[in-house]
Coordinates of C-alpha atoms and ligand atoms in Angstrom, one line a residue:
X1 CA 0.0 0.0 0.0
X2 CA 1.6 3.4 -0.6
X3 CA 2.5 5.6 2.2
X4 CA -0.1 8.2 2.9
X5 CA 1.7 11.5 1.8
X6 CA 2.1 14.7 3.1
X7 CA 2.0 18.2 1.7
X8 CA 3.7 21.1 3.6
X9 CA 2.9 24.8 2.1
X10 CA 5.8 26.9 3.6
X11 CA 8.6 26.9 5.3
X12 CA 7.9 29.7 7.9
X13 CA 7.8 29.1 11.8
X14 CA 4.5 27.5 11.2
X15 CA 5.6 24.9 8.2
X16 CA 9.4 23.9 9.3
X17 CA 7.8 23.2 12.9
X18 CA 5.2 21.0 11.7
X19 CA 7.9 19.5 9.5
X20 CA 10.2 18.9 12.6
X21 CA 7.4 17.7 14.7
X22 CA 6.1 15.1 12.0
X23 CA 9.9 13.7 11.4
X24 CA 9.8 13.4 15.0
X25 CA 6.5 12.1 15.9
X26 CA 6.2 9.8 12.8
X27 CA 7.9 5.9 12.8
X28 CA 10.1 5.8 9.4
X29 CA 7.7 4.9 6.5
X30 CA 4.9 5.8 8.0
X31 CA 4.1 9.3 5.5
X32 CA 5.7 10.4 2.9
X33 CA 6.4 13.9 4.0
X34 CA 6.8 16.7 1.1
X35 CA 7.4 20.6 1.3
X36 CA 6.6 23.1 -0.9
X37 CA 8.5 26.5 -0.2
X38 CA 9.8 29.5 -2.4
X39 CA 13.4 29.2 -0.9
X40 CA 15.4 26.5 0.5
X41 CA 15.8 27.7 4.1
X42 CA 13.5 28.7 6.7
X43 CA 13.8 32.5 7.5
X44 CA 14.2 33.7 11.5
X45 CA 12.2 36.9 10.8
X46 CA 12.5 38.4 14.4
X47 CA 16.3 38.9 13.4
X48 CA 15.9 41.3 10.1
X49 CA 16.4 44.3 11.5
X50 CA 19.4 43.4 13.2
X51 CA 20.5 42.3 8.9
X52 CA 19.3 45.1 8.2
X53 CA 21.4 47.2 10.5
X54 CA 24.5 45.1 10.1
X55 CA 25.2 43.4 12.7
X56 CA 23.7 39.6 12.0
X57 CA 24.8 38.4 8.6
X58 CA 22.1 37.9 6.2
X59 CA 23.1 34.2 5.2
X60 CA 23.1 33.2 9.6
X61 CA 19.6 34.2 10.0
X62 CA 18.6 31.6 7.2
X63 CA 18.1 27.5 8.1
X64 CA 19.0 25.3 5.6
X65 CA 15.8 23.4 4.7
X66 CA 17.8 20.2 3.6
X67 CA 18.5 19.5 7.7
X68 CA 14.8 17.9 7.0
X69 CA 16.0 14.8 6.9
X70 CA 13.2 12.7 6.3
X71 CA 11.6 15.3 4.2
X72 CA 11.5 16.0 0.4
X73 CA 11.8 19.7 -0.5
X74 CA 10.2 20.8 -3.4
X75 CA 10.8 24.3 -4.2
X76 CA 8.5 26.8 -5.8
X77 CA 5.1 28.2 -5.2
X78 CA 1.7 26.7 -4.4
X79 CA -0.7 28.6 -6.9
X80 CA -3.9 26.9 -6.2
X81 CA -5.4 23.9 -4.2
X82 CA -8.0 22.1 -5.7
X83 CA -9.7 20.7 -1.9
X84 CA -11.9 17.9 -4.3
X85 CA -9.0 16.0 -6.1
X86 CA -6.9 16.5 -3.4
X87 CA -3.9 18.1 -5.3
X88 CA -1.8 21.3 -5.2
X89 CA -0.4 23.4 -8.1
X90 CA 3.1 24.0 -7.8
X91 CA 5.4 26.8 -10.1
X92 CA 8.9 26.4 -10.2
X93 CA 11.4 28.5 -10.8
X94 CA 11.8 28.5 -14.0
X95 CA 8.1 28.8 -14.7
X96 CA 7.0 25.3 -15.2
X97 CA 3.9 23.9 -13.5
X98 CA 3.5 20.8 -11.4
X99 CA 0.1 18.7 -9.4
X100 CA 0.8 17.3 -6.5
X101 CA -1.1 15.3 -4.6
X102 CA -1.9 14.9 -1.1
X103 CA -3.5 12.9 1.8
X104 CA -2.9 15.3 4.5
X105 CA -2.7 19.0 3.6
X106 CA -0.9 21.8 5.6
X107 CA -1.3 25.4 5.1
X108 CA 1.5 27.4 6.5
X109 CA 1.8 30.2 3.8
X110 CA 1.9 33.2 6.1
X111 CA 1.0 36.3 5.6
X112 CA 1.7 39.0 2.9
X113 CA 1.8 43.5 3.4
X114 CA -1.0 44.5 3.5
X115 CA -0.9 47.5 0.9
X116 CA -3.4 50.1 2.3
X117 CA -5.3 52.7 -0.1
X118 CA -2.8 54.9 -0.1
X119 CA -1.9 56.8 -3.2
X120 CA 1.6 56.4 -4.1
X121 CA 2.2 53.6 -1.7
X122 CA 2.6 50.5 -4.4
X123 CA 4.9 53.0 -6.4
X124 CA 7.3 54.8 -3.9
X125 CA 7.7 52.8 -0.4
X126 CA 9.5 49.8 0.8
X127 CA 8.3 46.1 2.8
X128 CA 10.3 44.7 5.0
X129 CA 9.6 41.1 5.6
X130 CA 12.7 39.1 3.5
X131 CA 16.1 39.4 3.8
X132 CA 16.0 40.9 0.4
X133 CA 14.0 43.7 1.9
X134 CA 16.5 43.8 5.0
X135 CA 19.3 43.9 2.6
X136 CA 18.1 46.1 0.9
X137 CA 17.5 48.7 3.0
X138 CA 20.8 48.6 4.5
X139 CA 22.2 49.6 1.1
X140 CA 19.7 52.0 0.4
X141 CA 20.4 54.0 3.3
X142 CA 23.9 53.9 2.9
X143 CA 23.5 54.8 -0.7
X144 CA 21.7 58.2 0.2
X145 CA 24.5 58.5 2.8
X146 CA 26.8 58.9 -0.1
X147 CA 24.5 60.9 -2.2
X148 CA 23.8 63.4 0.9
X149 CA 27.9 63.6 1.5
X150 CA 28.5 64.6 -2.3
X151 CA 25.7 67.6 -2.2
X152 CA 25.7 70.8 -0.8
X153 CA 23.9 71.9 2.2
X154 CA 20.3 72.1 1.0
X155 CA 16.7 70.5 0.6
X156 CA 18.0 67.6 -1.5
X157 CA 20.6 67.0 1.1
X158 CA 17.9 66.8 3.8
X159 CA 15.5 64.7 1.8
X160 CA 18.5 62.2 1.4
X161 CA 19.1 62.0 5.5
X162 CA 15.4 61.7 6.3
X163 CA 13.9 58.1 6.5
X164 CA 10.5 57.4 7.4
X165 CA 8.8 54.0 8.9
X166 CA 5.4 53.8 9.1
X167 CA 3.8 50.9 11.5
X168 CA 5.2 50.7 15.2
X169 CA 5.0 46.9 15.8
X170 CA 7.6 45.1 16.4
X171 CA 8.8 45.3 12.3
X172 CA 9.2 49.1 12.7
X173 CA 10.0 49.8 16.1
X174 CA 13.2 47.5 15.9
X175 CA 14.3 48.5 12.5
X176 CA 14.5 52.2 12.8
X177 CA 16.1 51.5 16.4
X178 CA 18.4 49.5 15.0
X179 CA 19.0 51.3 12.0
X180 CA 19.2 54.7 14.3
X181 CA 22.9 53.3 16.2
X182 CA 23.2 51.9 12.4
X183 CA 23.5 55.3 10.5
X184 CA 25.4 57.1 13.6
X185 CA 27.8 54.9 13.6
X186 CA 28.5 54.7 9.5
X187 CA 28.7 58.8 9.8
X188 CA 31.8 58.1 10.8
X189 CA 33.1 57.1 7.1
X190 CA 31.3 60.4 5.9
X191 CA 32.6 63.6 7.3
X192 CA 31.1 65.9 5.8
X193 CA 27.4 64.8 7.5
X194 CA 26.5 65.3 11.2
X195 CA 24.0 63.7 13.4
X196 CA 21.8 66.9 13.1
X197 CA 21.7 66.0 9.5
X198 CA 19.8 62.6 9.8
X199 CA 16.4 62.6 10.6
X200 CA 14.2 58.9 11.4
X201 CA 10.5 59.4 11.5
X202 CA 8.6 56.6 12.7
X203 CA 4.6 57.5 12.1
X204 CA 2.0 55.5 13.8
X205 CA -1.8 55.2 13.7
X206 CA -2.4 54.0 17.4
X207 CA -1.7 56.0 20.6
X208 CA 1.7 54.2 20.9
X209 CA 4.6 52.5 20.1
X210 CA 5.0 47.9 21.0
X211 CA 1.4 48.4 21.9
X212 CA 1.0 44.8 22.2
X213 CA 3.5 44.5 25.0
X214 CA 2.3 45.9 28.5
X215 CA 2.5 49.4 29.1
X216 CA 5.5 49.5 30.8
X217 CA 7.6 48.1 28.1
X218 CA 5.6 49.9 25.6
X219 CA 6.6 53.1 27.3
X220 CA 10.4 52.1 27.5
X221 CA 10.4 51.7 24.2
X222 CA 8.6 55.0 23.3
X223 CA 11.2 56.4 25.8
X224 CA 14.4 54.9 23.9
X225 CA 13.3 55.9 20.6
X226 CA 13.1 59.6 21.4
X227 CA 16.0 59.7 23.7
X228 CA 17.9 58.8 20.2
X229 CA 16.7 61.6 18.6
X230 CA 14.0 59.4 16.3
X231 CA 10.8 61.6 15.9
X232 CA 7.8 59.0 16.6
X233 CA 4.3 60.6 15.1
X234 CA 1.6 59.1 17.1
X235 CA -2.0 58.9 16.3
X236 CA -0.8 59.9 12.4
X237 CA -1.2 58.5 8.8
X238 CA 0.8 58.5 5.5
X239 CA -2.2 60.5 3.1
X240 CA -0.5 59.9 0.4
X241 CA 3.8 59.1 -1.1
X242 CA 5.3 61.2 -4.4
X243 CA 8.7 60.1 -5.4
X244 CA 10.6 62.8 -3.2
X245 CA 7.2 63.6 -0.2
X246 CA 5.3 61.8 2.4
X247 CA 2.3 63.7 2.7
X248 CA 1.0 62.8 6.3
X249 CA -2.8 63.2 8.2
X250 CA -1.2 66.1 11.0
X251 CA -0.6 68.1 7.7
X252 CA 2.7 67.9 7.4
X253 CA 4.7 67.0 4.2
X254 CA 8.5 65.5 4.6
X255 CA 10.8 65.4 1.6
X256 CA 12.3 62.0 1.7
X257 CA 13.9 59.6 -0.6
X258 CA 13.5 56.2 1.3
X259 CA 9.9 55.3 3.2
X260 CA 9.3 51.7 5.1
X261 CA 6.4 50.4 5.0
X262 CA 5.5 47.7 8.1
X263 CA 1.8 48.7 9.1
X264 CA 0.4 45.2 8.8
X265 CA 0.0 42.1 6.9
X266 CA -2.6 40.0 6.0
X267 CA -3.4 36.3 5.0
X268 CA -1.4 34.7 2.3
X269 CA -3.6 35.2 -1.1
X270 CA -3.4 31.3 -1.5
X271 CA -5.9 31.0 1.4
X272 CA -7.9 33.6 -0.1
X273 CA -8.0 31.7 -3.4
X274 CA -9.3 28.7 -1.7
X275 CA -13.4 30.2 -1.3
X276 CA -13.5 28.8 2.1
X277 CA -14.6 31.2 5.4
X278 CA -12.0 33.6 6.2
X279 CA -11.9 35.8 9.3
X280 CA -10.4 38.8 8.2
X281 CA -8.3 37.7 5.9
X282 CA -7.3 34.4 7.3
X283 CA -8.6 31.0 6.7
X284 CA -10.8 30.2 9.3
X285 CA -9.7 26.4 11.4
X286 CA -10.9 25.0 14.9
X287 CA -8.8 24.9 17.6
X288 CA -7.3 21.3 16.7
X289 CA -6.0 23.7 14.0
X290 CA -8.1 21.6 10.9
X291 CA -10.5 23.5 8.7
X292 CA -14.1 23.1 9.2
X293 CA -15.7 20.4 6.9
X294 CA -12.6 19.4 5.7
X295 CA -10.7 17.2 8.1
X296 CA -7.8 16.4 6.4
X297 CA -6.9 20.3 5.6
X298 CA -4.8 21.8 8.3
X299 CA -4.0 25.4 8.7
X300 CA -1.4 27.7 10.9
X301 CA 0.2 30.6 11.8
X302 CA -0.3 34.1 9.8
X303 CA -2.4 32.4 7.2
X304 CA -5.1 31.3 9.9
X305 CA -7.8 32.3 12.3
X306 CA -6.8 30.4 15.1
X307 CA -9.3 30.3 18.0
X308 CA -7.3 31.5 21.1
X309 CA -8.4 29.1 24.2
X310 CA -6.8 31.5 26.8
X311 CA -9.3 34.3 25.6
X312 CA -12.4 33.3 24.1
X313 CA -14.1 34.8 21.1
X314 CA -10.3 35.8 20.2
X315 CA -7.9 34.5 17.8
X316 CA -4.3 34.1 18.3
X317 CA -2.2 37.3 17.2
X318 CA 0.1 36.9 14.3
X319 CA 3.7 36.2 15.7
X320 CA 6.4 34.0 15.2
X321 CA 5.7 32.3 18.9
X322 CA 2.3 31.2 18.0
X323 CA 3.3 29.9 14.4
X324 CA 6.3 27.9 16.0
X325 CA 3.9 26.2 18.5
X326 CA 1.1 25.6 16.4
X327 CA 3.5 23.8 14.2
X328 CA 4.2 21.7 17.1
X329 CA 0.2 21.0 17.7
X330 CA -0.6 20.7 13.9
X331 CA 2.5 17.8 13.8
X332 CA 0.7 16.1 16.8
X333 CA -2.7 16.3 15.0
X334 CA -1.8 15.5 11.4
X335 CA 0.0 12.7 13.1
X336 CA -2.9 11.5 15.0
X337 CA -5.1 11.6 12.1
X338 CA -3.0 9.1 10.7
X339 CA -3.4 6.7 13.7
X340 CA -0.2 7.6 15.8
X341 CA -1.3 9.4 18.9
X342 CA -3.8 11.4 20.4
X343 CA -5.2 15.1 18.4
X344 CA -5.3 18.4 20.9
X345 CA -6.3 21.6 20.5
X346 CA -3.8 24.2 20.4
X347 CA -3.6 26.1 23.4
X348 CA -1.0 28.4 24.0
X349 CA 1.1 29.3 27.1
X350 CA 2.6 33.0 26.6
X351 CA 6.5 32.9 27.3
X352 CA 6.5 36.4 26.8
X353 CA 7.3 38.6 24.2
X354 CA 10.9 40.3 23.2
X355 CA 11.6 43.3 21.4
X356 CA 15.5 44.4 20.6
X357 CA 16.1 48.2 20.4
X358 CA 19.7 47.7 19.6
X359 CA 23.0 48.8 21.7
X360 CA 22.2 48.0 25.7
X361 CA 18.4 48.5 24.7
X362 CA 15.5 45.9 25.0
X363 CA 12.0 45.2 26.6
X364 CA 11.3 41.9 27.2
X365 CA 8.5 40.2 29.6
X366 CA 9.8 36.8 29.9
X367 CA 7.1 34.9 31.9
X368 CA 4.9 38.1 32.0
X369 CA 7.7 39.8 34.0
X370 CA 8.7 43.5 32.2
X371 CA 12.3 44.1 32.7
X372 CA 14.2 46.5 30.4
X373 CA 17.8 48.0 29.5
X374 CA 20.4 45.3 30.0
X375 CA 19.0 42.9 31.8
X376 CA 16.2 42.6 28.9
X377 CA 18.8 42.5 26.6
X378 CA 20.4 39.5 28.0
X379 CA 16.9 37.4 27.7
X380 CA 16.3 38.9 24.3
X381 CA 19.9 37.2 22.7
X382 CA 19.1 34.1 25.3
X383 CA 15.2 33.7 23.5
X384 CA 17.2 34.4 19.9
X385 CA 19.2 31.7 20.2
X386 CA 16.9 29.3 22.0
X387 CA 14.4 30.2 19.6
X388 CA 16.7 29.9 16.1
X389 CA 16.5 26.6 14.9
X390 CA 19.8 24.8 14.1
X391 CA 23.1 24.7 16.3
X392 CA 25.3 26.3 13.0
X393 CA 22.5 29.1 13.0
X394 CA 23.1 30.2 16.4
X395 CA 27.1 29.7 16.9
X396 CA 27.2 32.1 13.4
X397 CA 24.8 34.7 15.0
X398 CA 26.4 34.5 18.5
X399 CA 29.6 35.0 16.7
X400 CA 28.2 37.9 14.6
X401 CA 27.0 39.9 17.7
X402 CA 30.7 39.0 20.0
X403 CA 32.8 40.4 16.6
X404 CA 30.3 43.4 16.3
X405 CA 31.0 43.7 19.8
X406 CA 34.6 43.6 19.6
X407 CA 35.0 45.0 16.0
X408 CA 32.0 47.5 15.3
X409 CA 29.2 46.8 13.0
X410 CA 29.7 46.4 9.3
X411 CA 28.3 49.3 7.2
X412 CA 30.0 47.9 4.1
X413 CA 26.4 48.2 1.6
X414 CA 26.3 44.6 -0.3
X415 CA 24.7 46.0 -4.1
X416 CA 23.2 42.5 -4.5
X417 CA 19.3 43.8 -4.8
X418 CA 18.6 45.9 -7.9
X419 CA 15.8 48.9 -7.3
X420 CA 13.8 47.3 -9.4
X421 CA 13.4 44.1 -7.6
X422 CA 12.6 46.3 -4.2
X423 CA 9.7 48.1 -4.5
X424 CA 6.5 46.8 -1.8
X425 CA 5.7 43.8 -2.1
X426 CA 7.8 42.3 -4.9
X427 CA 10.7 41.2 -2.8
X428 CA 8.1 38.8 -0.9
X429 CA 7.7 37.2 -4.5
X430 CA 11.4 37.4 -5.7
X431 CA 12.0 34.7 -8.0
X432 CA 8.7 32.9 -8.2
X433 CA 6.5 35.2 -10.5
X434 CA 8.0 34.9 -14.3
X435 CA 8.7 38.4 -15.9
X436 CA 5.7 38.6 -18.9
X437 CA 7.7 38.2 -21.7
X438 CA 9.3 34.8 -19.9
X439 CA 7.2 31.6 -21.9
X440 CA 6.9 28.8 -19.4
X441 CA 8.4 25.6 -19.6
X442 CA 6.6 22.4 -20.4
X443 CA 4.4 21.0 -17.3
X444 CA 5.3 18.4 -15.3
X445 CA 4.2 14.9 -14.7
X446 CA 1.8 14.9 -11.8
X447 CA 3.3 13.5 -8.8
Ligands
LIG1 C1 10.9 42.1 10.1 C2 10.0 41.3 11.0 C3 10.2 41.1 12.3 C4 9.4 40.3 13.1 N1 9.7 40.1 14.4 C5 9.0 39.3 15.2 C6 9.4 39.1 16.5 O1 10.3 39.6 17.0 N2 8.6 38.2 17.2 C7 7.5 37.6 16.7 O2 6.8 36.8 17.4 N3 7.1 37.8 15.4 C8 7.9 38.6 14.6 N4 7.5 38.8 13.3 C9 6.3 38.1 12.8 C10 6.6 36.7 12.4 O3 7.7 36.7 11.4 C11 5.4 36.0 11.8 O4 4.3 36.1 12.7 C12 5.7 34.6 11.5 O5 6.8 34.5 10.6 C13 4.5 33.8 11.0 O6 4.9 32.5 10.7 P1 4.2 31.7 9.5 O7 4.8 30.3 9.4 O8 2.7 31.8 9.6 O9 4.6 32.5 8.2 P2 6.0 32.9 7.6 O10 7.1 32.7 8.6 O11 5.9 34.2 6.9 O12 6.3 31.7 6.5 C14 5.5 31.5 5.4 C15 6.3 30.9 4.4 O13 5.5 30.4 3.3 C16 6.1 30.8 2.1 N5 4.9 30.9 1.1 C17 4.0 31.8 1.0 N6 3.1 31.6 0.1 C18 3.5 30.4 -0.5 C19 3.1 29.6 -1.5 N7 2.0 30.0 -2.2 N8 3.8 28.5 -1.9 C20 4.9 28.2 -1.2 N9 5.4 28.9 -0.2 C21 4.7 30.0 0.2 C22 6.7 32.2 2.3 O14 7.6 32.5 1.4 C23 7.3 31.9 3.7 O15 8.6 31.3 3.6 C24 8.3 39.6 12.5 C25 8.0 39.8 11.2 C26 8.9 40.6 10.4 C27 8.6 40.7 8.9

């Protein structure tokens, strides 16, 4: 009889720890166990502004997806799922089209920007959820480092040295408080720019910055940011982005040349595609994490509406701790479904949440207990590396923060992501959707 197979879609927290879990949980040649992902390594997100600010190396914040031992890797993109017949629809790099089917399907696909009705926006800002992005941005600000140090004292000048982030979750706040110490300390290479030159705007719709975390930590945060000089724009919108302004709701305009973009994400478009119940913008699944009506469907992280037992009438927020976990429980439950174990709903137990402001600078409630400065920095590395998967991941990154520590960070600006492939949102697709002109090759036998 052949062995019941397995379909993985996405190799996020929520996909890699199903993966893990199932190559754990699962005798040898029980499943056949398949994952579909765009890249071949799983991406430790909560790191990217620390890429981005030069003092992780891009390459250490990525897991190899081959240390899947028992598990085949198929990359490309899921394009559709057809629930009926069972099979997915799977591009490949080099434009070609594949079925694949399944006995037991996972969803981990994550989430995507959420691109607001902002005029301008799609042409003129920046996302930040790849290490293309993070990469990216790093050069980008150095690059209008260089321009600003060639000009004379002036409007262009000032438009070059002004960056604005808009969203002040955990995305933004980190990355312009990274990227903050970032920029003072590559001024150094330019001497014809001062501090007063550099202005980081970080504009917000809600009354504050972290305000997930409690209020303490929220408020340290709020705290660091403007000690360093960052102007934080509370209770404030982006109206609309030209090429050089950000127009915002106070009524203020602010020449700039480089806007982020991190104010919120939604589901992955594959789960919209699907025409089953969403709750906004995720696929809707019970608390044993299947989808209703369909019990051999299974559904995580950013991409789904998990009910959140601890607060009913809730679902679980969109973070990397819940993904990881509810890989863990949808491993257990896709197992059981194949007759080894016993199914649970997922139910989570809050470790606490981290946040990295860069230098001495954190805010951390480990175990719901605040603590910030130093101390909160310590947890914050200790949950990195307990938290990144693979012991080569972590001696590289532990190894990248003691020589930044030792040797300074590295402002050196890489020139490996062209404009063109930058712009919002089509970094998150970077090598999966074929230019226009590009003919596909030939389909592939089903598999
Ligand atoms: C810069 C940044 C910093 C963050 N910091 C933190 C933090 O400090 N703490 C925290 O808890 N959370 C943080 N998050 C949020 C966290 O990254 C997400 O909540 C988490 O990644 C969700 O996990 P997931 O598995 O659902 O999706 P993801 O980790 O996004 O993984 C989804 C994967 O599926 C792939 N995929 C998508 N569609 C398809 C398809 N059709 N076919 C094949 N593959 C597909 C994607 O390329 C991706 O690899 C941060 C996010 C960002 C962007």
């Amino acid at each position: 009889m052949p062995k019941p197979r397995i379909v993985v879609v996405g190799a996020g927290f929520g996909g890699y720890h199903s993966l893990r879990g199932l190559e754990r949980l699962l005798p040898p040649g029980a499943a056949e166990l398949v994952l579909v992902s765009r890249t071949d390594y799983h991406l430790y997100t909560p790191l990217l502004p620390q890429v981005a600010a030069g003092t992780v190396n891009p390459a250490d914040v990525a897991v190899p997806l081959r240390s899947l031992r028992r598990t085949r890797l198929w990359t490309g993109q899921v394009t559709g799922a057809d629930l009926g017949s069972r099979t997915v629809t799977v591009r490949h790099h080099d434009g070609g089209q594949s079925t694949l089917s399944w006995d037991r399907l996972v969803l981990a696909p994550g989430s995507v920007t959420r691109i607001r009705d902002v005029p301008g926006l799609r042409e003129y800002a920046h996302g930040f959820k790849t290490v293309i992005e993070a990469v990216y941005l790093r050069d980008r600000v150095l690059a209008q480092l260089e321009r600003a140090d060639g000009l004379p004292d002036g409007p262009e000048r000032q438009a070059c040295t002004t960056f604005v982030v808009v969203g002040a979750g955990l995305a933004g706040t980190e990355y312009v408080a990274q990227m903050r110490l970032f920029v003072a300390s590559a001024l150094r290479a330019y001497p014809r720019l001062r501090a007063e030159h550099i202005r980081w705007i970080l504009v917000e719709h809600g009354h504050g910055v972290l305000e997930h975390l409690p209020p303490r930590l929220s408020h340290h945060a709020l705290a660091v940011l403007r000690s360093r000089g960052v102007e934080v724009r509370l209770s404030t919108l982006v109206d609309r982005l030209t090429p050089d302004t950000a127009h915002l709701s106070d009524g203020t305009t602010v020449p700039c040349r480089l806007l982020v973009w991190t104010a919120g994400v939604t589901g992955s478009p594959l789960v919209e595609d699907l025409g089953l119940p969403l709750d906004r913008g995720r696929l809707t699944v019970g608390a044993d994490l299947a989808v209703p009506g369909h019990p051999d469907v299974f559904a995580l992280g950013d991409a789904a509406a998990v009910p959140d037992l601890g607060r009913p009438g809730s679902v679980c927020p969109q973070t990397a701790q819940h993904a990881m976990r509810q890989g863990r429980a949808a491993a257990r439950n896709v197992a059981a479904s194949l007759g080894h174990g016993r199914a649970r709903p997922y139910r989570h137990r809050d470790l606490g949440t981290v946040a990295d402001l860069g230098g001495a600078q954190a805010a951390a409630a480990p175990l719901g207990l605040p603590v910030t400065g130093p101390p909160a920095k310590a947890v914050t590395g200790g949950y990195h590396l307990y938290a990144l998967p693979g012991a080569g991941n972590r001696l590289r990154v532990a190894t990248d923060w003691a020589l930044n520590a030792l040797l300074g960070r590295n402002t050196v600006s890489l020139g490996l992501v062209p404009d063109a492939a930058a712009g919002l949102v089509r970094a998150e697709q970077l090598g999966i959707d074929p230019p226009p002109e590009h003919s596909p090759a030939p389909s592939r036998p089903p598999a």
